Coordinates of C-alpha atoms in Angstrom, one line a residue:
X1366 CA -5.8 -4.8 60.8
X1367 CA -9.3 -4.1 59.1
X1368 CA -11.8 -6.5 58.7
X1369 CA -12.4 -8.0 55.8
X1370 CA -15.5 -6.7 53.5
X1371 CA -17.9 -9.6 52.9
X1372 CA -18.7 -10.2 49.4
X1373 CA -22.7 -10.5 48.9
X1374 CA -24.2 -14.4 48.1
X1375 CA -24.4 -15.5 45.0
X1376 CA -28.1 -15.4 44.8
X1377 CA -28.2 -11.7 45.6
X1378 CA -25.2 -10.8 42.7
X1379 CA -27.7 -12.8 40.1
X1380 CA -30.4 -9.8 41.0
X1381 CA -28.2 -7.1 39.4
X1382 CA -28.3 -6.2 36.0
X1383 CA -25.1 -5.2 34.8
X1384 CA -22.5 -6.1 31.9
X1385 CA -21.3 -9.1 34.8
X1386 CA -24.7 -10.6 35.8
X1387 CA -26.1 -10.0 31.8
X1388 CA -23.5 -11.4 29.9
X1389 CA -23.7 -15.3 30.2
X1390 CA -26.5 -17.8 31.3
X1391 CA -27.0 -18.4 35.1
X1392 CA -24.8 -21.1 34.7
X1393 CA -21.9 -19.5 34.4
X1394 CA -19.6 -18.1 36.7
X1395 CA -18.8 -14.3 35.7
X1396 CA -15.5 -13.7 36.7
X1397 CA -13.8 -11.1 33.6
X1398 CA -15.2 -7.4 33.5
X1399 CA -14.1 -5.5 36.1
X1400 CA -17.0 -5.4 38.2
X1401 CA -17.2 -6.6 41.8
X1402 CA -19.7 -8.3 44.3
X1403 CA -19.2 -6.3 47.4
X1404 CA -21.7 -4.2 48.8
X1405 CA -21.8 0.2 48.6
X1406 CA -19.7 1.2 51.2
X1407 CA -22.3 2.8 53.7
X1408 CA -21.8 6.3 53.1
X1409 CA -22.1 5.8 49.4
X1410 CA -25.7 4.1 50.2
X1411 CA -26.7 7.0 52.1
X1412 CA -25.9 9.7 49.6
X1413 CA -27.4 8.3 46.8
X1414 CA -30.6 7.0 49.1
X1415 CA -30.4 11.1 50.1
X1416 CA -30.5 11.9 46.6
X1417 CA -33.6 9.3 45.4
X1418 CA -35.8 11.1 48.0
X1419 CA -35.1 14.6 47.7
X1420 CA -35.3 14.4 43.6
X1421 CA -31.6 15.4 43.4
X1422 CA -31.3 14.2 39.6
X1423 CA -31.1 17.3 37.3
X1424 CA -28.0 18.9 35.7
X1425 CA -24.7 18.0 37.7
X1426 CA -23.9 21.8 39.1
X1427 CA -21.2 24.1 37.8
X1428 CA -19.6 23.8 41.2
X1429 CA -19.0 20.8 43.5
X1430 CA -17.5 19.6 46.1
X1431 CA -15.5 16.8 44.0
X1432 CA -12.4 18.5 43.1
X1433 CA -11.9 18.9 47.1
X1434 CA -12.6 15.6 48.1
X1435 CA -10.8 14.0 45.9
X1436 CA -7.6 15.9 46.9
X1437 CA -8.0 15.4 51.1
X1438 CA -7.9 11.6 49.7
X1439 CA -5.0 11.8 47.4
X1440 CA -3.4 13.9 50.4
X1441 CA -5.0 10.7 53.2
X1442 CA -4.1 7.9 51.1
X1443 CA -1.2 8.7 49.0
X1444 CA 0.5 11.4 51.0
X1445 CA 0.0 13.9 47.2
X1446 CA -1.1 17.5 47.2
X1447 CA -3.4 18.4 45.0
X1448 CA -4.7 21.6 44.0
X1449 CA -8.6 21.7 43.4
X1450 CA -8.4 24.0 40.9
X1451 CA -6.4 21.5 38.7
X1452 CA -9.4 19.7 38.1
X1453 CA -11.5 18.7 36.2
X1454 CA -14.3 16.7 36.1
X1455 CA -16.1 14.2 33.0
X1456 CA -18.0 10.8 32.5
X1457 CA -15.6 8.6 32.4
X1458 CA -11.7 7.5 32.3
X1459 CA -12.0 6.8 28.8
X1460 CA -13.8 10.1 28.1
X1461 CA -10.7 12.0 30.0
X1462 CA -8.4 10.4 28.6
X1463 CA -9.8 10.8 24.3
X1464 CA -10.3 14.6 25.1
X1465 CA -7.0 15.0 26.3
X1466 CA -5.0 13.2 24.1
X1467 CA -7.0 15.0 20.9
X1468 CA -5.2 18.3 22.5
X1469 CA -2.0 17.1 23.2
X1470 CA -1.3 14.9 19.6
X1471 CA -1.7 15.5 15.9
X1472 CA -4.0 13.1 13.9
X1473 CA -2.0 10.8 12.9
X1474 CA 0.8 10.6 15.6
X1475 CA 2.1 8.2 17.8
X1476 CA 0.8 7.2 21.0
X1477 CA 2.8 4.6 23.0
X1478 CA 0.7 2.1 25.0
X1479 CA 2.5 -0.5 27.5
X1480 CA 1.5 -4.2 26.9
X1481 CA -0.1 -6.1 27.9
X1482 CA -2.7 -3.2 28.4
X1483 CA -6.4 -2.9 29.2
X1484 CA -7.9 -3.5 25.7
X1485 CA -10.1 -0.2 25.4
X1486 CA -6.5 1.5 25.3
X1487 CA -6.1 1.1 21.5
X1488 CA -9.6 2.1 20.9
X1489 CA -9.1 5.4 22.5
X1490 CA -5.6 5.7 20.9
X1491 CA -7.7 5.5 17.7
X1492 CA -10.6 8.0 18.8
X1493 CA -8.3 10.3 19.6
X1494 CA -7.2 10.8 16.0
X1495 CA -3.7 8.7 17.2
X1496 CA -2.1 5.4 15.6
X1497 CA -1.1 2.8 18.4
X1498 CA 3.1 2.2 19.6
X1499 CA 3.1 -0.8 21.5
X1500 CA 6.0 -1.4 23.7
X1501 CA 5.7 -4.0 26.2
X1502 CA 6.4 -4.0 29.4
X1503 CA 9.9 -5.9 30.8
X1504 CA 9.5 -8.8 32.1
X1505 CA 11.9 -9.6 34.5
X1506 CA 11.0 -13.0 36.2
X1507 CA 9.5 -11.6 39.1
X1508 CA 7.8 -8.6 37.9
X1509 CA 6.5 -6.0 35.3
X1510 CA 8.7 -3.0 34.5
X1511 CA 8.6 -0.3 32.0
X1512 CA 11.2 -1.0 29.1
X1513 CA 12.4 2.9 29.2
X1514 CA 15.1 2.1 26.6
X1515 CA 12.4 0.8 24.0
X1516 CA 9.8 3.9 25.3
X1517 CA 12.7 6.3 24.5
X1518 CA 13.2 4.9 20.8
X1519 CA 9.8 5.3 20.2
X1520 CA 9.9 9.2 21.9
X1521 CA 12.8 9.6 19.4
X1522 CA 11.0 8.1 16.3
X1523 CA 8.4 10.3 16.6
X1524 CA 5.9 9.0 19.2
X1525 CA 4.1 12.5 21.1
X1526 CA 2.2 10.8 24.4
X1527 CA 2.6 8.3 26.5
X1528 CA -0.8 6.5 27.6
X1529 CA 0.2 4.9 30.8
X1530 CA -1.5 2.6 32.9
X1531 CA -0.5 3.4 37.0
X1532 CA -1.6 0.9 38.2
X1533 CA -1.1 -1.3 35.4
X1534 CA -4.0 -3.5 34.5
X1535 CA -3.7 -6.0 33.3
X1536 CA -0.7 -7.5 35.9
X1537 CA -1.6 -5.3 38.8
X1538 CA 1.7 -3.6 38.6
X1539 CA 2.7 -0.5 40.5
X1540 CA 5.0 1.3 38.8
X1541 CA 7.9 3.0 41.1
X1542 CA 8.9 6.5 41.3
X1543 CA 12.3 6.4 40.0
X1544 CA 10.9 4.6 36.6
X1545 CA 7.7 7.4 36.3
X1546 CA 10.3 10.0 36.9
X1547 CA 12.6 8.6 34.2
X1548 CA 9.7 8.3 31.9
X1549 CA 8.4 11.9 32.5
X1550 CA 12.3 12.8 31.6
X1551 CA 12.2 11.3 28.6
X1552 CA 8.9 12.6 27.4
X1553 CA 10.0 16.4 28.4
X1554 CA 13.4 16.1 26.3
X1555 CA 11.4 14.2 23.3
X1556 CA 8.4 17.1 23.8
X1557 CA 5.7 13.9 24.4
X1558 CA 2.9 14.1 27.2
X1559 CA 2.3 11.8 29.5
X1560 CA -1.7 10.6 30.3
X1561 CA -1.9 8.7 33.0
X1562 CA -4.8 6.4 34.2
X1563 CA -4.9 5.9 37.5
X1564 CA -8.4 4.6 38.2
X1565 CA -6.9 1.5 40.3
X1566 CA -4.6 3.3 42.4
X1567 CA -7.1 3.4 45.5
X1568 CA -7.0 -0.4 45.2
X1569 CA -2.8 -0.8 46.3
X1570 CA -2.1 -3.0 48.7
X1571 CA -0.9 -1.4 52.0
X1572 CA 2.1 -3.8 51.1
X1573 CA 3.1 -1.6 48.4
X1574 CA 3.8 2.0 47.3
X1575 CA 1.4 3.9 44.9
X1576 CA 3.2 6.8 43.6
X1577 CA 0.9 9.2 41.2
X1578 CA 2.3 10.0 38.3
X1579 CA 2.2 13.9 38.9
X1580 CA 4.0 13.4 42.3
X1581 CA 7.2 11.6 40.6
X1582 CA 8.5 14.9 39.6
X1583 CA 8.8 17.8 38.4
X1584 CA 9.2 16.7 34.8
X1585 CA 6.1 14.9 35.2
X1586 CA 4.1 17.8 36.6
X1587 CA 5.2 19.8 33.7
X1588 CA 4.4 16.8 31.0
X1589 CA 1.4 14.8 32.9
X1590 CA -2.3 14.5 33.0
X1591 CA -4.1 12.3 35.3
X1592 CA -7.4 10.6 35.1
X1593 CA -8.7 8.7 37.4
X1594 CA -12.3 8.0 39.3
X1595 CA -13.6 6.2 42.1
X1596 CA -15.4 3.8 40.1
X1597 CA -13.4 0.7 40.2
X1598 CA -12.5 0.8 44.0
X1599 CA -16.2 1.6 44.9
X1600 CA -17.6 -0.4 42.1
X1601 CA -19.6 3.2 40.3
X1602 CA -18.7 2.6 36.8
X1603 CA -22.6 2.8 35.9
X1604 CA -22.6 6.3 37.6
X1605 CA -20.6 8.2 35.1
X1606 CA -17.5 10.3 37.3
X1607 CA -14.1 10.8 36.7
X1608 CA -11.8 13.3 37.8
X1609 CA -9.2 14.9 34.8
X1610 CA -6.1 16.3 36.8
X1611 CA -3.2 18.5 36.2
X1612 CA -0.1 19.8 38.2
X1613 CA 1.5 22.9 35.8
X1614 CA 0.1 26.0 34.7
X1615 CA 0.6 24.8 30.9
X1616 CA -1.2 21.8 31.7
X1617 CA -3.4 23.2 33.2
X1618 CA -4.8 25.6 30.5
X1619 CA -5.3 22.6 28.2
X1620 CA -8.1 21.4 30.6
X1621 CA -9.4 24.9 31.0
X1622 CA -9.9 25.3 27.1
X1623 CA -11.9 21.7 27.1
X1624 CA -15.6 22.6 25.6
X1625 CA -17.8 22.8 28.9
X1626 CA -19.6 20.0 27.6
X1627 CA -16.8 17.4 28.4
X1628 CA -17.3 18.4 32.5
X1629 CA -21.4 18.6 31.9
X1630 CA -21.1 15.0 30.8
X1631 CA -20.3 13.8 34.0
X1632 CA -23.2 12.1 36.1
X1633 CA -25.0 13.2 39.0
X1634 CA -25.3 10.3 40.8
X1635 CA -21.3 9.4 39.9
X1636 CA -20.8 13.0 41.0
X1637 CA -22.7 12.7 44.7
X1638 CA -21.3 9.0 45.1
X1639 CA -17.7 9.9 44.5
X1640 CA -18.1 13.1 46.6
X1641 CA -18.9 10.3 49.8
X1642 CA -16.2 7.5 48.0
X1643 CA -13.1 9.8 48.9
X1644 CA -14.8 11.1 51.8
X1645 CA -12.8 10.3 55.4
X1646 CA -16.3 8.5 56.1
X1647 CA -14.7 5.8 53.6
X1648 CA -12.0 5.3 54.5
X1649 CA -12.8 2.2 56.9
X1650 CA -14.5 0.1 54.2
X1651 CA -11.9 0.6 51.6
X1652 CA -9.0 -0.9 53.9
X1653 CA -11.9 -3.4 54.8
X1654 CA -12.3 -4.0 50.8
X1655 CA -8.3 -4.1 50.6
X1656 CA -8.5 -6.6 53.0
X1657 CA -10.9 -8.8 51.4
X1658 CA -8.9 -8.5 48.2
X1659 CA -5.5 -9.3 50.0
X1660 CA -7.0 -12.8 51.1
X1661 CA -8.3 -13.3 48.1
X1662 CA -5.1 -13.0 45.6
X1663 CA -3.5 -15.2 48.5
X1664 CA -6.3 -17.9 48.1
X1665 CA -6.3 -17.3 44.3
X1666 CA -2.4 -18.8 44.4
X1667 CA -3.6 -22.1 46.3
X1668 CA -6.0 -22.7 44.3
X1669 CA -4.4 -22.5 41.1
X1670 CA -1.4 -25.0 43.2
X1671 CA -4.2 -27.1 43.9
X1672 CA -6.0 -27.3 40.7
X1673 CA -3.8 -25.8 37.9
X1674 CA -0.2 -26.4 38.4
X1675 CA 0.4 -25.8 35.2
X1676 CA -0.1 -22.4 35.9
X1677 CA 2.0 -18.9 36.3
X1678 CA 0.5 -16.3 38.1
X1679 CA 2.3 -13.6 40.6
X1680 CA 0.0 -11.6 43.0
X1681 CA -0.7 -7.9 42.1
X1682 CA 0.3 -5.3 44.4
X1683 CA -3.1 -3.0 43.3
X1684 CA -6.3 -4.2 42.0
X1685 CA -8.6 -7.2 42.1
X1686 CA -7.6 -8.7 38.3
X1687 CA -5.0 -11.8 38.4
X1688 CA -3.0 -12.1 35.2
X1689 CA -2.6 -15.8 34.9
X1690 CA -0.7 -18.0 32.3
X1691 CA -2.1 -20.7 31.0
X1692 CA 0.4 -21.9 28.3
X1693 CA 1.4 -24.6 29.1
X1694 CA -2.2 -26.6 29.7
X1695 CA -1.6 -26.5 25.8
X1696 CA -5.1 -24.5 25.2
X1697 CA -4.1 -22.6 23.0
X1698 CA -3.5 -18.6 22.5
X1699 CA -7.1 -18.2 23.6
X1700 CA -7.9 -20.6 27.1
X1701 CA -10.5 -18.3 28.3
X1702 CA -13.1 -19.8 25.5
X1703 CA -12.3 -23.5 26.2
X1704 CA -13.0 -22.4 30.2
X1705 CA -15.7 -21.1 28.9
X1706 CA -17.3 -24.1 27.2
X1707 CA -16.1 -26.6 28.9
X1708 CA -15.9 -25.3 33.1
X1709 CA -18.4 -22.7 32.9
X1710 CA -16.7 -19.8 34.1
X1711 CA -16.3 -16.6 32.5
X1712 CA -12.7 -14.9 32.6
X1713 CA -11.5 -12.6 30.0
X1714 CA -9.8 -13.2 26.7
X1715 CA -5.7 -12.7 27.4
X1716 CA -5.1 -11.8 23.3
X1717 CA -7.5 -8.6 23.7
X1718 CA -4.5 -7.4 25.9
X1719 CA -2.2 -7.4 23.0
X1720 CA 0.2 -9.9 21.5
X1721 CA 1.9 -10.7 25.1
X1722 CA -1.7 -12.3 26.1
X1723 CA -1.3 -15.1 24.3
X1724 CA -2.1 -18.4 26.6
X1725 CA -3.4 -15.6 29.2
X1726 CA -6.2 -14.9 31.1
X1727 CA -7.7 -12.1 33.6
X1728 CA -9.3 -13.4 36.7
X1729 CA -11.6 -11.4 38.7
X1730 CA -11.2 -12.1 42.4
X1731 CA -13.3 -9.4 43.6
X1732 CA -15.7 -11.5 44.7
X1733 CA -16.8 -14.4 47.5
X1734 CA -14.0 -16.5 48.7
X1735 CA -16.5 -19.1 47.9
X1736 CA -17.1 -18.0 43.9
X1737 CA -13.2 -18.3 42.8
X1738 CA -12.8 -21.4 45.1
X1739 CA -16.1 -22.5 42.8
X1740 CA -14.6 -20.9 39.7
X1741 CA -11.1 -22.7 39.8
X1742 CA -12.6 -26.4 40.8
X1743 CA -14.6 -26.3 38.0
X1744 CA -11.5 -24.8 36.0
X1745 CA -9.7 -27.7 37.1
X1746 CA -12.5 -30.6 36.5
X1747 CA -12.4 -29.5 33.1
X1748 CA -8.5 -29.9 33.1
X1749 CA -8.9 -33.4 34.3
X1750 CA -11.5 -34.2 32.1
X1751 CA -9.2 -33.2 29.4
X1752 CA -6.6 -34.5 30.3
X1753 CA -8.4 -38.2 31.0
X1754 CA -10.0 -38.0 27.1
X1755 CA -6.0 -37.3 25.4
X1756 CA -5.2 -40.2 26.9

């Protein structure tokens, strides 16, 4: 079993700078972007220390060694093979997933999103010339599914891509093969593509089964893109890498004709520190991070016992964001802002998810055992305080 990665002290995280430590006053306990408090794993340190001293901050070069790294990962931790030459490389997830989706719809067309959804979702939908489809997920009691039936009504109406979320985020959902096979089936016969984000896949739980899109078929090969990055296991987001990737000859071609600027947009540094991310070198702190995160979304589910019975949560299989419902502490379709005022802590607004986020919020436990045990306490002081003036 690994050993757990420590989170750094609080003290420490208040010395960084980013969208997490910015947002709010020192007083409040960040706990909603998707950022988290662990340090670099070592041989991320080292290449960007490397890079710092030599100068090694120009241009990011016309050929790396990303395309292979990535793939003796996807072959190390998923068991998927992966051809280097199927990819391509850009800033972001977001970016990837705009420039494809502007070659594979009309302006105008649908684009089917699953919700609840990361929020930037519609954005893109909309940048990309496309008009939203939402169609939620199932929700079966004891799990996330997607609602095929629903999906294919949409295919049939008119819809032409699929924007899918593998893992899902916001419920840390891993979607099985047989359903991302049925979906890649459905968006062959309907003539749809399917774009698949897969930037938390690194973070499954050795509990569960990540299965890439691309690798649930051969439907899917023939109608998938993926995008995905090392970013939000390796916490890089600042550094600006993400990997666009294909698995047909069709597909393929659509990422050849992208303008070369798309691949010059991508980062240096994110380049360099993704290049050591899915290195083997890594592998021992990312089980060590997976480990951390398992205790975690355990201690997360006594703590909201403890403090919040009133609450619904189920522990992701991937990820380090808890969806959580709140409904029924009677907050309204927005708790995250009276958490906010009245306990301090800083958890993200469920609505921005879509319609289904009503009385929801995300939790970031990728942090200190000792922040969420802080964060949920003070959650559930304000609950009793409340509760104490109503009555």
């Amino acid at each position: 079993m690994a050993t757990p990665v420590r989170a750094l002290p609080l003290a420490q995280l208040r010395e960084r700078s980013s969208e997490k430590w910015r947002e709010y006053p020192d007083d409040v306990l960040p706990l909603f972007v998707a950022e988290t408090d662990f340090p670099l794993a070592p041989a991320v340190t080292t290449a960007l220390e490397r890079a710092v001293r030599i100068g090694d901050t120009g241009y990011v070069a016309s050929r790396t060694p990303l395309a292979e790294a990535y793939a003796g990962f996807a072959q190390r931790r998923f068991g998927w093979t992966v051809d280097p030459k199927r990819i391509r490389s850009t800033a972001d997830v977001s970016m990837g997933v705009v420039e494809i989706l502007r070659r594979v719809i009309q302006p105008g067309e649908s684009v089917i999103v699953t919700t609840p959804v990361y929020p930037p979702f519609f954005d893109l939908v909309d940048e990309a010339g496309g008009a939203v489809e939402r169609v939620p997920l199932l929700d079966a009691g004891t799990g996330w599914a997607l609602d095929l039936q629903r999906i294919e009504q949409s295919l049939a109406a008119g819809a032409r891509a699929v924007l899918l979320c593998n893992p899902h985020n916001p419920t840390g959902s891993v979607h099985s093969a047989a359903s991302l096979d049925a979906l890649a089936r459905l968006a062959e016969q309907y003539g749809a593509a399917v774009v698949s984000d897969e930037i938390h896949a690194p973070l499954t739980q050795p509990s569960a089964s990540f299965t890439p899109f691309l690798a649930s078929g051969e439907a899917a090969q023939r109608v998938g893109y993926a995008v995905t990055s090392a970013s939000k296991a390796f916490n890089l987001a600042g550094l600006k890498c993400a990997l666009m990737i294909t698995a047909a000859e069709e597909t393929a071609s659509v990422l050849r004709r992208l303008p070369i600027e798309v691949e010059w947009r991508t980062g240096q540094f994110g380049m360099l520190a993704a290049v050591a991310a899915f290195s083997p070198e890594s592998d021992e702190w990312l089980d060590g991070l997976l480990a951390a995160l398992d205790d975690n979304r355990r201690l997360l589910a006594r703590l909201l016992a403890e403090h919040l019975p009133e609450a619904r949560y189920r522990m992701p299989d991937a990820g380090y964001l808890a969806w959580v419902d709140l409904t029924d502490l009677g907050w309204g379709p927005n708790p995250a802002k009276q958490i906010l005022r009245q306990a301090r802590v800083a958890l993200h607004f469920g609505p921005a998810f879509g319609a289904e986020g009503a009385g929801h919020v995300r939790v970031n436990f990728g942090t200190s055992p000792e922040i969420l045990t802080e964060a949920i306490e003070r959650i559930g002081r304000a609950r009793a305080a409340i509760s104490a003036a109503a009555v």
